[in-house]
CSV table of C-alpha atoms in Angstrom, one decimal:
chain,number,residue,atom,x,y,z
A,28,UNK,CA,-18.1,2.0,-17.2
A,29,UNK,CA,-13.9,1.8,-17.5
A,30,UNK,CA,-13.3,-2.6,-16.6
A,31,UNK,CA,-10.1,-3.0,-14.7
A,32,UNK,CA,-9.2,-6.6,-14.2
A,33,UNK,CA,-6.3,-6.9,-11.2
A,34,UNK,CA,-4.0,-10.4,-11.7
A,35,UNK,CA,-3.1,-10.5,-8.1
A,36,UNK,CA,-4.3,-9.3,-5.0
A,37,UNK,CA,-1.5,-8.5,-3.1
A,38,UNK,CA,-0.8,-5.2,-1.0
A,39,UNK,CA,-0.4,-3.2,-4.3
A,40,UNK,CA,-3.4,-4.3,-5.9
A,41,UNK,CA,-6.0,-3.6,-2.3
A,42,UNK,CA,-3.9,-0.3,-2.6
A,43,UNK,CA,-4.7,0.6,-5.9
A,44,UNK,CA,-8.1,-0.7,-5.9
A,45,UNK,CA,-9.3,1.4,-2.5
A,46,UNK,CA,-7.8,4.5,-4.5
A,47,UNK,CA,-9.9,3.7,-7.5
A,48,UNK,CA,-13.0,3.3,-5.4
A,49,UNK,CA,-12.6,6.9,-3.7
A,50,UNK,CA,-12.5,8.7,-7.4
A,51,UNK,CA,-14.4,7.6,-10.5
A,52,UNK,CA,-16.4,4.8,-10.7
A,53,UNK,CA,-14.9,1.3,-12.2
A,54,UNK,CA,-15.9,-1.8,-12.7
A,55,UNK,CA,-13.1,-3.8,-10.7
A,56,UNK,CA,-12.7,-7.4,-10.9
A,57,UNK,CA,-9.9,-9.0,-9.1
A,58,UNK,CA,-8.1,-12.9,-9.2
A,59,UNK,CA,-6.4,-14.6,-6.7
A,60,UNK,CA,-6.1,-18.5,-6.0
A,61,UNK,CA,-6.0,-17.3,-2.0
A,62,UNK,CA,-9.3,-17.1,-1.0
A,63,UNK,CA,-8.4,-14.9,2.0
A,64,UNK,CA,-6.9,-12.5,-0.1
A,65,UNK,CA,-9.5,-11.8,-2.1
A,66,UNK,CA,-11.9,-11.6,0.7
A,67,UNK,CA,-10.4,-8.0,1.4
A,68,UNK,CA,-12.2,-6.5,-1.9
A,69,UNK,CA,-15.5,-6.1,-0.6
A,70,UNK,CA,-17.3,-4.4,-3.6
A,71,UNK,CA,-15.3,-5.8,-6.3
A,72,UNK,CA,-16.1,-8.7,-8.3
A,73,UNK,CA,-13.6,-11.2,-7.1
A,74,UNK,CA,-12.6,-15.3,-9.0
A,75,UNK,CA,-9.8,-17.3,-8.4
A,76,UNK,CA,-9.8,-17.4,-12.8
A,77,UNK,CA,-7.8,-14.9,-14.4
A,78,UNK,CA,-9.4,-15.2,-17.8
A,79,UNK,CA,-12.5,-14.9,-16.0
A,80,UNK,CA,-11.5,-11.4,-14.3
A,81,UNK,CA,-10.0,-10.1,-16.7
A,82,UNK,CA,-13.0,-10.7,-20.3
A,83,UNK,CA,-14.1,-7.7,-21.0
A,84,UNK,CA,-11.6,-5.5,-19.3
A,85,UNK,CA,-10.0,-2.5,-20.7
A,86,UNK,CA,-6.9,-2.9,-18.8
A,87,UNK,CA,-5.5,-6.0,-17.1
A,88,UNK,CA,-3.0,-5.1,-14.2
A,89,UNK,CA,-0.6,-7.5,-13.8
A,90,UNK,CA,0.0,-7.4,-9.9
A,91,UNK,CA,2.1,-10.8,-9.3
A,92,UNK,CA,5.0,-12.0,-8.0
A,93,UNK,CA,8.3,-11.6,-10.7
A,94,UNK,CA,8.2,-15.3,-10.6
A,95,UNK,CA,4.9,-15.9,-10.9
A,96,UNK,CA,4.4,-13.8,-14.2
A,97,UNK,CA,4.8,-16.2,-17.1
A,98,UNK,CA,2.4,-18.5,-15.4
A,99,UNK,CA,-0.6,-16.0,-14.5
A,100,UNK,CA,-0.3,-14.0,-17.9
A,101,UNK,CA,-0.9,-17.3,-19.6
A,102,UNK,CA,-3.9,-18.3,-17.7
A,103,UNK,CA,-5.4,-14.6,-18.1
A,104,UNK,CA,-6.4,-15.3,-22.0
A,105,UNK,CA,-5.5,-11.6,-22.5
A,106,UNK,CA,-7.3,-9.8,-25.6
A,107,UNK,CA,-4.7,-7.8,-27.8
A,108,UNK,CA,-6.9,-4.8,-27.6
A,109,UNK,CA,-6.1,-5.0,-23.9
A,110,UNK,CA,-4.0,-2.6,-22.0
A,111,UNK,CA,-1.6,-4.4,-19.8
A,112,UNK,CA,0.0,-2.7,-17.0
A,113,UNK,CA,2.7,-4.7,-15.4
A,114,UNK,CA,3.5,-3.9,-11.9
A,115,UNK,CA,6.2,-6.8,-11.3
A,116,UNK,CA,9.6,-6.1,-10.5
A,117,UNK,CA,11.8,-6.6,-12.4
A,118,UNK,CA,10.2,-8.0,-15.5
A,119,UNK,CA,11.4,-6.3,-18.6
A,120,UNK,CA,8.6,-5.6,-21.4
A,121,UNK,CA,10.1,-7.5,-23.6
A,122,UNK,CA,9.6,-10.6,-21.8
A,123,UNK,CA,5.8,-9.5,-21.1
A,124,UNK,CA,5.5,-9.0,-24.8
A,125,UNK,CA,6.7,-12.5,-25.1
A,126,UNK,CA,4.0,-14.0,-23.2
A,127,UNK,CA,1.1,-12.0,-25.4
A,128,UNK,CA,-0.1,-10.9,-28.5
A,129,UNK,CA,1.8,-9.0,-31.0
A,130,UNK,CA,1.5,-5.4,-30.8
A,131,UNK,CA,0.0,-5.8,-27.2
A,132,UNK,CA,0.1,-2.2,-25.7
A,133,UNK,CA,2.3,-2.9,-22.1
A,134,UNK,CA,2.8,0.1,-19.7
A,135,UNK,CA,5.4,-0.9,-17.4
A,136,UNK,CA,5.3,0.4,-13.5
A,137,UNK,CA,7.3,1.0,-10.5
A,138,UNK,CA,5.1,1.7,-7.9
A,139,UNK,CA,6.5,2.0,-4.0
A,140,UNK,CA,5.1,0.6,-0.7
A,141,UNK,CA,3.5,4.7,0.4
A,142,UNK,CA,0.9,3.5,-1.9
A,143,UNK,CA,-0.9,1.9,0.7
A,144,UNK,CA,-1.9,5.2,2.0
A,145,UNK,CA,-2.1,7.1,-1.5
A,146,UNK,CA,0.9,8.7,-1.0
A,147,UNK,CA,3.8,6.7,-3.3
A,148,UNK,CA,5.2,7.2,-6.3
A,149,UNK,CA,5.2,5.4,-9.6
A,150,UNK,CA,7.8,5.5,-12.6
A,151,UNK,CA,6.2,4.3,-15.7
A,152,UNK,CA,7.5,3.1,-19.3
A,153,UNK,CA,4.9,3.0,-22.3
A,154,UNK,CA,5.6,0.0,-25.0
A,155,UNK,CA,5.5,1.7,-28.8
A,156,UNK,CA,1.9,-0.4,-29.0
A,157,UNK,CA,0.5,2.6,-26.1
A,158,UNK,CA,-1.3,5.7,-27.4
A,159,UNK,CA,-2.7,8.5,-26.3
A,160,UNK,CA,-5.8,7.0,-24.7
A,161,UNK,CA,-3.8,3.7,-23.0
A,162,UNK,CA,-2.0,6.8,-21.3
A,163,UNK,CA,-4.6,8.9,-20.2
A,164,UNK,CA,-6.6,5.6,-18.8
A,165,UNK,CA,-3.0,4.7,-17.4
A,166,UNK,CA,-2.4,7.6,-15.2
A,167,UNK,CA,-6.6,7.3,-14.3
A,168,UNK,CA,-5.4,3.9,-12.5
A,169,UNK,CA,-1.9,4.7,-11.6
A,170,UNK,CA,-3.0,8.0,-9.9
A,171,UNK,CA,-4.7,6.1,-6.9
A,172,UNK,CA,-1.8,5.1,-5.6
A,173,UNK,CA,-0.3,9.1,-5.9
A,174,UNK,CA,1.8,10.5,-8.3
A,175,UNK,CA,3.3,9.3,-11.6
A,176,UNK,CA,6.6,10.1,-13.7
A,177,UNK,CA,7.0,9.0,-16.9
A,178,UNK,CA,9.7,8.1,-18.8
A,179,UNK,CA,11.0,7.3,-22.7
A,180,UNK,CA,13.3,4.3,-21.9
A,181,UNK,CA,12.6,1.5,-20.1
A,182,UNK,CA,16.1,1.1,-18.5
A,183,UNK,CA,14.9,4.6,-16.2
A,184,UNK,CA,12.8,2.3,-14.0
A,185,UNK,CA,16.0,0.6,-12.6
A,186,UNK,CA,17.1,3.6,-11.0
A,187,UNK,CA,13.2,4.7,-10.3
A,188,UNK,CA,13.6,1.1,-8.2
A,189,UNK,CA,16.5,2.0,-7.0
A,190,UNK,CA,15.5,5.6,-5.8
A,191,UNK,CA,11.5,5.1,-5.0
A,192,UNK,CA,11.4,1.5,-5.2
A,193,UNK,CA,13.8,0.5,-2.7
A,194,UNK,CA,13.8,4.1,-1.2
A,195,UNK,CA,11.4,3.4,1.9
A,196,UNK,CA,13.4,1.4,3.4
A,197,UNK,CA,16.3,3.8,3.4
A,198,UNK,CA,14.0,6.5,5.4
A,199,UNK,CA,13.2,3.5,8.0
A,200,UNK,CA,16.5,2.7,8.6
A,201,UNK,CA,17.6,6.6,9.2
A,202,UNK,CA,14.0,6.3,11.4
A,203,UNK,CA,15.7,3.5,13.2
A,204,UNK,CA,19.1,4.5,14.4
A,205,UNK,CA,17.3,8.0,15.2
A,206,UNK,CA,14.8,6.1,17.6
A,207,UNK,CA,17.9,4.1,18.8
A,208,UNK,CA,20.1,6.9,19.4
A,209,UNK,CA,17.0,8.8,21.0
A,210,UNK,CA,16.8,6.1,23.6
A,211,UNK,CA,20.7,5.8,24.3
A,212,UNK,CA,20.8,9.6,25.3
A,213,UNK,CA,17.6,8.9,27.8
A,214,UNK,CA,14.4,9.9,25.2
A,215,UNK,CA,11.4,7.2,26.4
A,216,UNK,CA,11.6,5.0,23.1
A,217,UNK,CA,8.1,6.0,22.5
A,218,UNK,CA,8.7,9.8,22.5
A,219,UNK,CA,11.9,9.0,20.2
A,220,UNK,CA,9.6,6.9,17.8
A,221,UNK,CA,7.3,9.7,17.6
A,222,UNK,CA,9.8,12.8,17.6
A,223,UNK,CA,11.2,10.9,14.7
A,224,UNK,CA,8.8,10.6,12.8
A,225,UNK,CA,7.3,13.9,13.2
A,226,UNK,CA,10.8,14.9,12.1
A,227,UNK,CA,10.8,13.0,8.9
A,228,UNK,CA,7.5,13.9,8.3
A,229,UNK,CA,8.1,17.5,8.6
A,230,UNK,CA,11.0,17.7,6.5
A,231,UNK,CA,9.9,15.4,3.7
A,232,UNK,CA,6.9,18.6,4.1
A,233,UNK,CA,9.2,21.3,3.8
A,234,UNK,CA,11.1,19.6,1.1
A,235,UNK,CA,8.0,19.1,-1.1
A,236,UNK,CA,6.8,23.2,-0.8
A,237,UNK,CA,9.7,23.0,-4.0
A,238,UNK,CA,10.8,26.8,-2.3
A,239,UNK,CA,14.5,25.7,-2.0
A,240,UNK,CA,16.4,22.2,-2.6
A,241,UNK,CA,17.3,20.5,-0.4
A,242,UNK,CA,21.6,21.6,0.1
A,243,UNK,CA,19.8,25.2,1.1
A,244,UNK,CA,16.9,23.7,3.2
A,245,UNK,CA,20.2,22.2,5.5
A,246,UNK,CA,21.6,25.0,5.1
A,247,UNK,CA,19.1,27.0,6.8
A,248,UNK,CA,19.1,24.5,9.8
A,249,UNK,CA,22.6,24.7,10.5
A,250,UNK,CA,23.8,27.4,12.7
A,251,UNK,CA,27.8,27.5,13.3
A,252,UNK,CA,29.0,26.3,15.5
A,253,UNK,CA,25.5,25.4,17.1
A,254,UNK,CA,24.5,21.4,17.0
A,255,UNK,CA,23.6,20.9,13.5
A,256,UNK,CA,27.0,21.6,12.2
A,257,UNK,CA,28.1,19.6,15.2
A,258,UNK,CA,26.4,16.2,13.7
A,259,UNK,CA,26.5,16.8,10.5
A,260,UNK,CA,30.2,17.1,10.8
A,261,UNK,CA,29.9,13.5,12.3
A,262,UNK,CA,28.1,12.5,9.6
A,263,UNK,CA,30.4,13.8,7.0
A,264,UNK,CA,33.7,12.7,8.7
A,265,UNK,CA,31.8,9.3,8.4
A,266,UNK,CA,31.2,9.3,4.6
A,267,UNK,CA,27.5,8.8,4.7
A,268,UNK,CA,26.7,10.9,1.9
A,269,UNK,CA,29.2,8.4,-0.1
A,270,UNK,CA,27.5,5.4,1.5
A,271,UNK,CA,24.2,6.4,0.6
A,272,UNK,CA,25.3,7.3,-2.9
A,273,UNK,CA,26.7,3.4,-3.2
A,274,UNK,CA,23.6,2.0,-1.2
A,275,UNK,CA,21.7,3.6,-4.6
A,276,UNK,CA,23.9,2.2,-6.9
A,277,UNK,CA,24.0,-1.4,-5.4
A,278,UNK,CA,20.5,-1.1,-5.7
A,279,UNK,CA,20.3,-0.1,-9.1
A,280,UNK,CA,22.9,-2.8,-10.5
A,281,UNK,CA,21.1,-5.5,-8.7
A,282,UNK,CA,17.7,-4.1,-10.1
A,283,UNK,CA,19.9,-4.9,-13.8
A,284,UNK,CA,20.7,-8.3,-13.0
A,285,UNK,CA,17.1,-8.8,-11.8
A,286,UNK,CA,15.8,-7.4,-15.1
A,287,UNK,CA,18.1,-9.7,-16.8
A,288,UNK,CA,17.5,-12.9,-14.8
A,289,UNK,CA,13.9,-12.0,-15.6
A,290,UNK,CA,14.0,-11.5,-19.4
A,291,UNK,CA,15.5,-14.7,-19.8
């Protein structure tokens, strides 16, 4: 049976492990000094010792804080025959290679928050050490948390963060002013919650079908002169396609700097 030792068990790693218990079996062992944390994996073997979790694995997911790194890879006594998944921000596999053995096979991630229900998406970077079976046993794990692009260079993952990573939030704060504005113009708040969210969920539906991109998929909702054109004229007039485009970019040059700060 496939070992997978979790460093960390934060929201990722309980969202990733109930994903692995509905599919193939695992053994699963997870570490955590918090004992309240680790009182959510029933089923799984649970320690506050890393090196303890993680003997024997056949891949060590590295589910910690960006700060906390250094520290909890040292204490996990990693074999080099280990596959390390890193799922911390920001931290550049460089600086995890650092911190184990030479010729350590490292897939970095970048999972987003819709993992907790199985439905995110994760951009992932294989070091030169990962071969054909650290990938397949890769995508086994990274799978329960939905679906998986990879990429050839590891400087992709600061837009993935800056598209996926940090792209909830974007679709909460849209969610927001809709509710808001729903409410202003006499819609119960609850209703406007739920019309909203209907809405998004709908679209985001229609936009995953892959029949059409999205420009057409507007296109197609706009009528002239009807009330479509009527607010999305607003919304043009009020640059927020050009907003949105440097909300992106911020993100993605402060995902650089991260990686940076990080590597050091």
């Amino acid at each position: 049976m496939t070992r997978i030792a979790f460093i960390g068990g934060g929201n990722m790693a309980f969202a990733m492990v109930n994903g692995l218990r509905a599919g193939a079996s695992f053994d699963i062992a997870v570490a955590d000094p918090v004992p309240a944390q680790l009182a959510r994996f029933e089923g799984a073997s649970t320690t506050a010792d890393n090196a303890a979790a993680a003997a024997g694995a056949d891949a060590v997911v590295l589910a910690v804080k960006p700060q906390q790194i250094a520290e909890a890879v040292a204490a996990t006594e990693l074999d080099p025959a280990q596959l390390v998944i890193s799922i911390a921000a920001g931290v550049p596999m460089h600086a995890i290679a650092r911190w184990t053995s030479a010729g350590q096979p490292i897939v970095r991630c970048m999972p987003n928050t819709p993992a907790l229900l199985g439905a995110g998406i994760t951009g992932a970077v294989p070091s030169g050490a990962v071969n054909a079976g650290h990938r397949k046993l890769a995508e086994r794990i990274l799978s329960a948390a939905g679906e998986i692009v990879w990429f050839d260079e590891e400087e992709s993952l600061d837009a993935v963060t800056a598209l996926s990573g940090s792209g909830p939030a974007y679709f909460f704060y849209l969610l927001e002013a809709m509710v808001d504005a729903g409410a202003a113009i006499g819609v119960d708040a609850d209703a406007a919650r739920r019309i909203a969210v209907a809405t998004a969920l709908g679209a985001a539906r229609m936009a995953a079908a892959g029949d059409a991109d999205p420009a057409t998929l507007r296109a197609r909702v706009t009528s002239p002169g009807g009330t479509t054109e009527r607010a999305l004229s607003i919304l043009a007039s009020n640059r927020v396609d050009a907003a949105i485009r440097q909300a992106i970019e911020g993100a993605w040059h402060r995902s650089r700097e991260l990686g940076k700060e990080f590597g050091e």
